[in-house]
mmCIF file of C-alpha atoms in Angstrom:
data_model
loop_
_atom_site.group_PDB
_atom_site.id
_atom_site.type_symbol
_atom_site.label_atom_id
_atom_site.label_comp_id
_atom_site.label_asym_id
_atom_site.label_seq_id
_atom_site.Cartn_x
_atom_site.Cartn_y
_atom_site.Cartn_z
ATOM 1 C CA UNK A 1 16.547 -4.955 25.581
ATOM 2 C CA UNK A 2 19.964 -5.154 23.953
ATOM 3 C CA UNK A 3 20.783 -8.399 25.752
ATOM 4 C CA UNK A 4 17.391 -9.867 24.887
ATOM 5 C CA UNK A 5 17.863 -9.073 21.194
ATOM 6 C CA UNK A 6 21.403 -10.475 21.313
ATOM 7 C CA UNK A 7 20.185 -13.744 22.797
ATOM 8 C CA UNK A 8 17.346 -13.918 20.304
ATOM 9 C CA UNK A 9 19.756 -13.379 17.414
ATOM 10 C CA UNK A 10 22.154 -16.021 18.689
ATOM 11 C CA UNK A 11 19.290 -18.486 19.169
ATOM 12 C CA UNK A 12 18.018 -17.913 15.638
ATOM 13 C CA UNK A 13 21.521 -18.205 14.163
ATOM 14 C CA UNK A 14 22.183 -21.395 16.112
ATOM 15 C CA UNK A 15 18.946 -23.043 14.916
ATOM 16 C CA UNK A 16 18.358 -21.660 11.406
ATOM 17 C CA UNK A 17 15.973 -24.350 10.163
ATOM 18 C CA UNK A 18 13.868 -24.191 13.311
ATOM 19 C CA UNK A 19 13.669 -20.405 12.919
ATOM 20 C CA UNK A 20 12.623 -20.601 9.268
ATOM 21 C CA UNK A 21 10.006 -23.249 10.016
ATOM 22 C CA UNK A 22 8.620 -21.190 12.908
ATOM 23 C CA UNK A 23 8.256 -18.068 10.756
ATOM 24 C CA UNK A 24 6.537 -20.013 7.967
ATOM 25 C CA UNK A 25 4.127 -21.546 10.475
ATOM 26 C CA UNK A 26 3.361 -18.121 11.973
ATOM 27 C CA UNK A 27 2.744 -16.644 8.509
ATOM 28 C CA UNK A 28 0.451 -19.525 7.536
ATOM 29 C CA UNK A 29 -1.461 -19.295 10.834
ATOM 30 C CA UNK A 30 -1.975 -15.539 10.501
ATOM 31 C CA UNK A 31 -3.106 -15.920 6.887
ATOM 32 C CA UNK A 32 -5.662 -18.524 7.952
ATOM 33 C CA UNK A 33 -6.955 -16.350 10.791
ATOM 34 C CA UNK A 34 -7.218 -13.363 8.450
ATOM 35 C CA UNK A 35 -9.292 -15.352 5.959
ATOM 36 C CA UNK A 36 -11.572 -16.785 8.632
ATOM 37 C CA UNK A 37 -12.235 -13.492 10.396
ATOM 38 C CA UNK A 38 -13.219 -11.814 7.141
ATOM 39 C CA UNK A 39 -11.793 -8.384 7.910
ATOM 40 C CA UNK A 40 -11.904 -5.674 5.262
ATOM 41 C CA UNK A 41 -10.710 -2.171 4.475
ATOM 42 C CA UNK A 42 -12.807 0.992 4.374
ATOM 43 C CA UNK A 43 -12.498 4.432 2.837
ATOM 44 C CA UNK A 44 -15.118 6.225 4.910
ATOM 45 C CA UNK A 45 -14.303 7.711 8.267
ATOM 46 C CA UNK A 46 -16.300 9.757 10.712
ATOM 47 C CA UNK A 47 -14.750 12.325 13.014
ATOM 48 C CA UNK A 48 -17.248 12.743 15.863
ATOM 49 C CA UNK A 49 -17.278 16.241 17.303
ATOM 50 C CA UNK A 50 -15.619 17.894 14.315
ATOM 51 C CA UNK A 51 -17.467 20.878 12.840
ATOM 52 C CA UNK A 52 -17.159 19.530 9.308
ATOM 53 C CA UNK A 53 -18.685 16.222 10.402
ATOM 54 C CA UNK A 54 -21.590 17.977 12.119
ATOM 55 C CA UNK A 55 -22.204 20.056 8.990
ATOM 56 C CA UNK A 56 -22.205 16.957 6.794
ATOM 57 C CA UNK A 57 -24.616 15.164 9.133
ATOM 58 C CA UNK A 58 -27.004 18.162 9.202
ATOM 59 C CA UNK A 59 -27.055 18.441 5.422
ATOM 60 C CA UNK A 60 -27.699 14.745 4.974
ATOM 61 C CA UNK A 61 -30.422 14.765 7.654
ATOM 62 C CA UNK A 62 -32.374 17.795 6.391
ATOM 63 C CA UNK A 63 -31.599 17.528 2.669
ATOM 64 C CA UNK A 64 -31.609 13.819 1.778
ATOM 65 C CA UNK A 65 -31.381 14.649 -1.910
ATOM 66 C CA UNK A 66 -27.965 16.190 -1.287
ATOM 67 C CA UNK A 67 -26.666 12.684 -0.765
ATOM 68 C CA UNK A 68 -23.558 11.350 0.907
ATOM 69 C CA UNK A 69 -21.097 11.532 -1.995
ATOM 70 C CA UNK A 70 -21.322 12.685 -5.564
ATOM 71 C CA UNK A 71 -19.837 12.502 -9.042
ATOM 72 C CA UNK A 72 -19.703 15.271 -11.618
ATOM 73 C CA UNK A 73 -20.244 14.692 -15.325
ATOM 74 C CA UNK A 74 -18.700 17.008 -17.890
ATOM 75 C CA UNK A 75 -20.353 17.073 -21.317
ATOM 76 C CA UNK A 76 -18.518 18.714 -24.234
ATOM 77 C CA UNK A 77 -19.244 19.051 -27.936
ATOM 78 C CA UNK A 78 -16.061 19.277 -29.986
ATOM 79 C CA UNK A 79 -18.032 20.543 -32.978
ATOM 80 C CA UNK A 80 -21.258 22.492 -32.904
ATOM 81 C CA UNK A 81 -22.996 22.668 -29.528
ATOM 82 C CA UNK A 82 -25.056 20.587 -27.156
ATOM 83 C CA UNK A 83 -28.365 22.008 -28.343
ATOM 84 C CA UNK A 84 -28.537 19.764 -31.388
ATOM 85 C CA UNK A 85 -31.682 17.655 -31.241
ATOM 86 C CA UNK A 86 -29.860 14.316 -31.315
ATOM 87 C CA UNK A 87 -27.480 15.413 -28.581
ATOM 88 C CA UNK A 88 -30.245 16.755 -26.375
ATOM 89 C CA UNK A 89 -32.070 13.436 -26.715
ATOM 90 C CA UNK A 90 -28.895 11.415 -26.006
ATOM 91 C CA UNK A 91 -28.012 13.434 -22.886
ATOM 92 C CA UNK A 92 -31.585 13.242 -21.623
ATOM 93 C CA UNK A 93 -31.639 9.461 -22.095
ATOM 94 C CA UNK A 94 -28.295 9.134 -20.305
ATOM 95 C CA UNK A 95 -29.483 11.208 -17.336
ATOM 96 C CA UNK A 96 -32.696 9.189 -17.151
ATOM 97 C CA UNK A 97 -30.702 5.958 -17.088
ATOM 98 C CA UNK A 98 -28.421 7.301 -14.357
ATOM 99 C CA UNK A 99 -31.428 8.213 -12.202
ATOM 100 C CA UNK A 100 -32.490 4.572 -12.263
ATOM 101 C CA UNK A 101 -29.138 3.292 -11.016
ATOM 102 C CA UNK A 102 -28.726 1.885 -7.475
ATOM 103 C CA UNK A 103 -28.072 4.394 -4.653
ATOM 104 C CA UNK A 104 -28.616 7.447 -6.929
ATOM 105 C CA UNK A 105 -30.827 10.052 -5.236
ATOM 106 C CA UNK A 106 -30.536 12.762 -7.879
ATOM 107 C CA UNK A 107 -28.977 13.355 -11.297
ATOM 108 C CA UNK A 108 -29.179 16.745 -12.948
ATOM 109 C CA UNK A 109 -29.758 17.446 -16.632
ATOM 110 C CA UNK A 110 -27.588 20.404 -17.697
ATOM 111 C CA UNK A 111 -29.700 21.350 -20.715
ATOM 112 C CA UNK A 112 -32.500 23.845 -20.038
ATOM 113 C CA UNK A 113 -34.290 22.841 -23.217
ATOM 114 C CA UNK A 114 -34.292 19.111 -22.383
ATOM 115 C CA UNK A 115 -37.621 17.306 -22.552
ATOM 116 C CA UNK A 116 -36.989 15.460 -19.276
ATOM 117 C CA UNK A 117 -37.335 16.784 -15.710
ATOM 118 C CA UNK A 118 -35.910 20.124 -14.699
ATOM 119 C CA UNK A 119 -32.410 21.290 -15.378
ATOM 120 C CA UNK A 120 -29.648 20.690 -12.878
ATOM 121 C CA UNK A 121 -26.184 21.781 -13.917
ATOM 122 C CA UNK A 122 -24.107 24.471 -15.576
ATOM 123 C CA UNK A 123 -24.019 25.321 -19.260
ATOM 124 C CA UNK A 124 -21.316 27.450 -20.882
ATOM 125 C CA UNK A 125 -22.403 30.585 -22.777
ATOM 126 C CA UNK A 126 -21.435 29.083 -26.132
ATOM 127 C CA UNK A 127 -23.501 25.956 -25.409
ATOM 128 C CA UNK A 128 -20.592 23.574 -26.043
ATOM 129 C CA UNK A 129 -19.737 22.496 -22.463
ATOM 130 C CA UNK A 130 -21.969 21.568 -19.551
ATOM 131 C CA UNK A 131 -21.666 19.929 -16.147
ATOM 132 C CA UNK A 132 -24.143 18.011 -14.047
ATOM 133 C CA UNK A 133 -23.979 16.315 -10.649
ATOM 134 C CA UNK A 134 -25.005 12.822 -9.633
ATOM 135 C CA UNK A 135 -25.681 12.397 -5.908
ATOM 136 C CA UNK A 136 -25.676 9.107 -4.017
ATOM 137 C CA UNK A 137 -27.152 8.045 -0.694
ATOM 138 C CA UNK A 138 -24.030 6.065 0.204
ATOM 139 C CA UNK A 139 -20.387 6.964 0.572
ATOM 140 C CA UNK A 140 -17.921 6.353 -2.239
ATOM 141 C CA UNK A 141 -16.113 3.614 -0.341
ATOM 142 C CA UNK A 142 -19.367 1.676 0.033
ATOM 143 C CA UNK A 143 -20.321 2.129 -3.610
ATOM 144 C CA UNK A 144 -17.071 0.695 -4.964
ATOM 145 C CA UNK A 145 -15.829 0.840 -8.567
ATOM 146 C CA UNK A 146 -19.160 -0.472 -9.896
ATOM 147 C CA UNK A 147 -20.791 2.956 -9.494
ATOM 148 C CA UNK A 148 -18.373 4.546 -11.939
ATOM 149 C CA UNK A 149 -18.699 1.651 -14.345
ATOM 150 C CA UNK A 150 -22.471 2.103 -14.411
ATOM 151 C CA UNK A 151 -22.058 5.834 -15.049
ATOM 152 C CA UNK A 152 -19.665 5.201 -17.902
ATOM 153 C CA UNK A 153 -22.036 2.701 -19.490
ATOM 154 C CA UNK A 154 -25.043 5.036 -19.152
ATOM 155 C CA UNK A 155 -23.453 7.866 -21.165
ATOM 156 C CA UNK A 156 -22.702 5.652 -24.160
ATOM 157 C CA UNK A 157 -25.615 7.157 -26.225
ATOM 158 C CA UNK A 158 -24.203 10.653 -25.720
ATOM 159 C CA UNK A 159 -20.781 9.550 -26.949
ATOM 160 C CA UNK A 160 -22.397 8.038 -30.029
ATOM 161 C CA UNK A 161 -24.024 11.437 -30.690
ATOM 162 C CA UNK A 162 -20.604 13.121 -30.712
ATOM 163 C CA UNK A 163 -20.470 14.338 -27.109
ATOM 164 C CA UNK A 164 -17.243 13.914 -25.141
ATOM 165 C CA UNK A 165 -18.060 12.798 -21.596
ATOM 166 C CA UNK A 166 -15.721 12.764 -18.596
ATOM 167 C CA UNK A 167 -16.203 12.304 -14.855
ATOM 168 C CA UNK A 168 -14.721 13.510 -11.603
ATOM 169 C CA UNK A 169 -15.441 13.224 -7.892
ATOM 170 C CA UNK A 170 -14.943 10.803 -5.013
ATOM 171 C CA UNK A 171 -17.142 8.168 -6.599
ATOM 172 C CA UNK A 172 -14.897 8.215 -9.659
ATOM 173 C CA UNK A 173 -11.654 8.292 -7.668
ATOM 174 C CA UNK A 174 -12.543 5.039 -5.915
ATOM 175 C CA UNK A 175 -12.598 3.244 -9.259
ATOM 176 C CA UNK A 176 -9.064 4.359 -10.046
ATOM 177 C CA UNK A 177 -7.360 3.732 -6.731
ATOM 178 C CA UNK A 178 -3.847 2.326 -7.218
ATOM 179 C CA UNK A 179 -3.324 -1.327 -6.432
ATOM 180 C CA UNK A 180 -0.238 -3.438 -5.837
ATOM 181 C CA UNK A 181 0.931 -5.242 -8.931
ATOM 182 C CA UNK A 182 3.430 -4.775 -11.723
ATOM 183 C CA UNK A 183 5.233 -1.781 -10.215
ATOM 184 C CA UNK A 184 6.033 -3.700 -7.020
ATOM 185 C CA UNK A 185 7.306 -6.688 -9.019
ATOM 186 C CA UNK A 186 9.605 -4.422 -11.021
ATOM 187 C CA UNK A 187 10.905 -2.866 -7.810
ATOM 188 C CA UNK A 188 11.473 -6.315 -6.317
ATOM 189 C CA UNK A 189 13.458 -7.412 -9.366
ATOM 190 C CA UNK A 190 15.571 -4.243 -9.209
ATOM 191 C CA UNK A 191 16.227 -4.846 -5.515
ATOM 192 C CA UNK A 192 17.312 -8.417 -6.264
ATOM 193 C CA UNK A 193 19.840 -7.140 -8.817
ATOM 194 C CA UNK A 194 21.221 -4.555 -6.376
ATOM 195 C CA UNK A 195 21.538 -7.137 -3.610
ATOM 196 C CA UNK A 196 23.188 -9.623 -5.936
ATOM 197 C CA UNK A 197 25.774 -7.056 -7.011
ATOM 198 C CA UNK A 198 26.363 -5.997 -3.412
ATOM 199 C CA UNK A 199 26.564 -9.441 -1.810
ATOM 200 C CA UNK A 200 27.913 -11.459 -4.719
ATOM 201 C CA UNK A 201 25.830 -14.502 -3.788
ATOM 202 C CA UNK A 202 22.357 -15.697 -4.777
ATOM 203 C CA UNK A 203 21.723 -17.035 -1.286
ATOM 204 C CA UNK A 204 22.855 -13.842 0.442
ATOM 205 C CA UNK A 205 20.829 -11.714 -1.995
ATOM 206 C CA UNK A 206 17.695 -13.833 -1.719
ATOM 207 C CA UNK A 207 17.640 -14.031 2.072
ATOM 208 C CA UNK A 208 16.715 -10.344 2.737
ATOM 209 C CA UNK A 209 13.997 -10.511 0.075
ATOM 210 C CA UNK A 210 12.566 -13.697 1.563
ATOM 211 C CA UNK A 211 12.614 -12.232 5.063
ATOM 212 C CA UNK A 212 10.927 -9.043 3.809
ATOM 213 C CA UNK A 213 8.194 -11.004 2.017
ATOM 214 C CA UNK A 214 7.440 -13.199 5.034
ATOM 215 C CA UNK A 215 7.368 -10.158 7.324
ATOM 216 C CA UNK A 216 5.160 -8.328 4.844
ATOM 217 C CA UNK A 217 2.701 -11.226 4.703
ATOM 218 C CA UNK A 218 2.500 -11.376 8.498
ATOM 219 C CA UNK A 219 2.146 -7.596 8.867
ATOM 220 C CA UNK A 220 -0.545 -7.277 6.193
ATOM 221 C CA UNK A 221 -2.533 -10.098 7.757
ATOM 222 C CA UNK A 222 -2.301 -8.442 11.172
ATOM 223 C CA UNK A 223 -3.626 -5.207 9.632
ATOM 224 C CA UNK A 224 -6.494 -7.176 8.089
ATOM 225 C CA UNK A 225 -7.334 -8.686 11.478
ATOM 226 C CA UNK A 226 -7.108 -5.251 13.121
ATOM 227 C CA UNK A 227 -9.666 -3.930 10.617
ATOM 228 C CA UNK A 228 -12.301 -5.907 12.533
ATOM 229 C CA UNK A 229 -11.897 -3.489 15.431
ATOM 230 C CA UNK A 230 -10.914 -0.189 13.785
ATOM 231 C CA UNK A 231 -11.416 1.310 10.332
ATOM 232 C CA UNK A 232 -8.380 0.779 8.131
ATOM 233 C CA UNK A 233 -8.169 2.563 4.750
ATOM 234 C CA UNK A 234 -7.866 0.519 1.585
ATOM 235 C CA UNK A 235 -4.528 2.197 0.867
ATOM 236 C CA UNK A 236 -2.984 0.448 3.902
ATOM 237 C CA UNK A 237 -1.786 -2.638 1.933
ATOM 238 C CA UNK A 238 -0.068 -0.403 -0.614
ATOM 239 C CA UNK A 239 1.779 1.497 2.113
ATOM 240 C CA UNK A 240 2.612 -1.800 3.832
ATOM 241 C CA UNK A 241 4.178 -3.205 0.668
ATOM 242 C CA UNK A 242 6.194 -0.042 0.121
ATOM 243 C CA UNK A 243 7.511 0.133 3.677
ATOM 244 C CA UNK A 244 7.915 -3.625 4.157
ATOM 245 C CA UNK A 245 9.962 -4.237 1.041
ATOM 246 C CA UNK A 246 11.879 -0.986 1.350
ATOM 247 C CA UNK A 247 12.806 -1.407 4.995
ATOM 248 C CA UNK A 248 13.517 -5.121 4.711
ATOM 249 C CA UNK A 249 15.863 -4.787 1.763
ATOM 250 C CA UNK A 250 17.474 -1.455 2.638
ATOM 251 C CA UNK A 251 18.289 -2.440 6.181
ATOM 252 C CA UNK A 252 19.908 -5.647 4.954
ATOM 253 C CA UNK A 253 22.249 -3.464 2.910
ATOM 254 C CA UNK A 254 22.838 -1.122 5.865
ATOM 255 C CA UNK A 255 23.688 -3.930 8.277
ATOM 256 C CA UNK A 256 26.044 -5.757 5.940
ATOM 257 C CA UNK A 257 27.751 -2.547 4.825
ATOM 258 C CA UNK A 258 28.228 -1.497 8.442
ATOM 259 C CA UNK A 259 29.614 -4.910 9.333
ATOM 260 C CA UNK A 260 32.105 -4.865 6.464
ATOM 261 C CA UNK A 261 33.173 -1.311 7.310
ATOM 262 C CA UNK A 262 33.704 -2.308 10.934
ATOM 263 C CA UNK A 263 35.849 -5.263 9.914
ATOM 264 C CA UNK A 264 37.907 -3.054 7.611
ATOM 265 C CA UNK A 265 38.444 -0.442 10.347
ATOM 266 C CA UNK A 266 39.478 -2.975 12.996
ATOM 267 C CA UNK A 267 43.166 -2.487 13.889
ATOM 268 C CA UNK A 268 45.145 -5.523 12.696
ATOM 269 C CA UNK A 269 47.163 -5.578 15.934
ATOM 270 C CA UNK A 270 44.149 -6.025 18.151
ATOM 271 C CA UNK A 271 43.938 -9.509 19.584
ATOM 272 C CA UNK A 272 40.737 -11.092 20.772
ATOM 273 C CA UNK A 273 40.003 -11.665 24.445
ATOM 274 C CA UNK A 274 41.039 -15.116 25.586
ATOM 275 C CA UNK A 275 38.444 -17.782 24.969
ATOM 276 C CA UNK A 276 39.183 -19.320 28.360
ATOM 277 C CA UNK A 277 42.015 -20.211 30.707
ATOM 278 C CA UNK A 278 42.635 -23.522 29.016
ATOM 279 C CA UNK A 279 41.730 -22.688 25.439
ATOM 280 C CA UNK A 280 44.276 -24.323 23.102
ATOM 281 C CA UNK A 281 45.630 -22.564 20.037
ATOM 282 C CA UNK A 282 43.291 -22.565 17.096
ATOM 283 C CA UNK A 283 40.170 -22.757 19.281
ATOM 284 C CA UNK A 284 37.093 -21.922 17.245
ATOM 285 C CA UNK A 285 35.676 -18.573 18.254
ATOM 286 C CA UNK A 286 33.239 -17.730 15.469
ATOM 287 C CA UNK A 287 29.504 -17.717 16.053
ATOM 288 C CA UNK A 288 27.311 -19.789 13.683
ATOM 289 C CA UNK A 289 26.246 -16.638 11.829
ATOM 290 C CA UNK A 290 29.848 -15.539 11.208
ATOM 291 C CA UNK A 291 30.927 -19.065 10.211
ATOM 292 C CA UNK A 292 28.114 -19.139 7.663
ATOM 293 C CA UNK A 293 29.101 -15.706 6.375
ATOM 294 C CA UNK A 294 32.833 -16.368 6.066
ATOM 295 C CA UNK A 295 32.466 -19.989 4.878
ATOM 296 C CA UNK A 296 35.066 -21.003 7.393
ATOM 297 C CA UNK A 297 34.982 -22.989 10.626
ATOM 298 C CA UNK A 298 37.726 -20.899 12.195
ATOM 299 C CA UNK A 299 38.355 -17.170 12.191
ATOM 300 C CA UNK A 300 40.998 -16.011 9.761
ATOM 301 C CA UNK A 301 42.117 -12.675 11.148
ATOM 302 C CA UNK A 302 42.285 -10.800 14.448
ATOM 303 C CA UNK A 303 39.561 -8.491 13.175
ATOM 304 C CA UNK A 304 37.189 -11.310 12.352
ATOM 305 C CA UNK A 305 38.027 -13.083 15.643
ATOM 306 C CA UNK A 306 37.152 -9.929 17.586
ATOM 307 C CA UNK A 307 33.976 -9.469 15.573
ATOM 308 C CA UNK A 308 32.956 -13.046 16.178
ATOM 309 C CA UNK A 309 33.738 -12.922 19.907
ATOM 310 C CA UNK A 310 31.892 -9.691 20.661
ATOM 311 C CA UNK A 311 29.352 -9.613 17.822
ATOM 312 C CA UNK A 312 30.233 -6.053 16.665
ATOM 313 C CA UNK A 313 33.653 -4.430 16.884
ATOM 314 C CA UNK A 314 33.970 -0.994 18.465
ATOM 315 C CA UNK A 315 35.533 1.708 16.362
#
């Protein structure tokens, strides 16, 4: 494997433009395949044979009203209590509207004195705080953020009546899942500054970032294609961005730092192995990668000649 990787590295270094073009073509091809196949991510997973899965299946089979996933609504009156006539009417109207929403199988009204259907929730002894549960016939991942948005819109009359309304549950969590965006861009800019200070060159600093981005695009597309066969959680792209950028940039620093340390530790008296029986003085011995790094067509020191000849000097 070591020899294969060495040959691959030498081939890439000897034909840099061919290598860059090949990677760009691969990335474009994978992106096209990913768009055509139409893969997607999911948040719902079944664990066949697990006791918890069997219990969930039994409940859903024998008690359809229990639903697949649920959301809890917390109603709170900052002043007075929830028994005021206008608040009772507002909460009842909100619950009635929620019951008409898609995929809702049951929505409880926490007020025992409500004029609507029977109560379904908890009410604090002082009458200021109550909870009720909304049950759905689909899993949170299938419902998407729209389910929470409909809930939030339905309780608007209660908020107008002076009731503070908040939500919790899996259905609500789906609407607030983190996405890639500004934080990753800030991290990328910080990495560019660190690389620029470490390498002292815009080209050297930009290369690891470019390689990481191309690798990240290819890897994310492969995950999207794999989602056609297996369930892949929607958090996978976020983890991919974190690991792809982190590994790509950090390992560039590790490799260059190790290379510089090895050059500094190389004994100055060590001479390189002969380039050949008839090699004249001043024969070039640097590989294309080292020539590009040192900006020189010939090695300048015994340490760099040894590094160029063998690829990595032994300590």
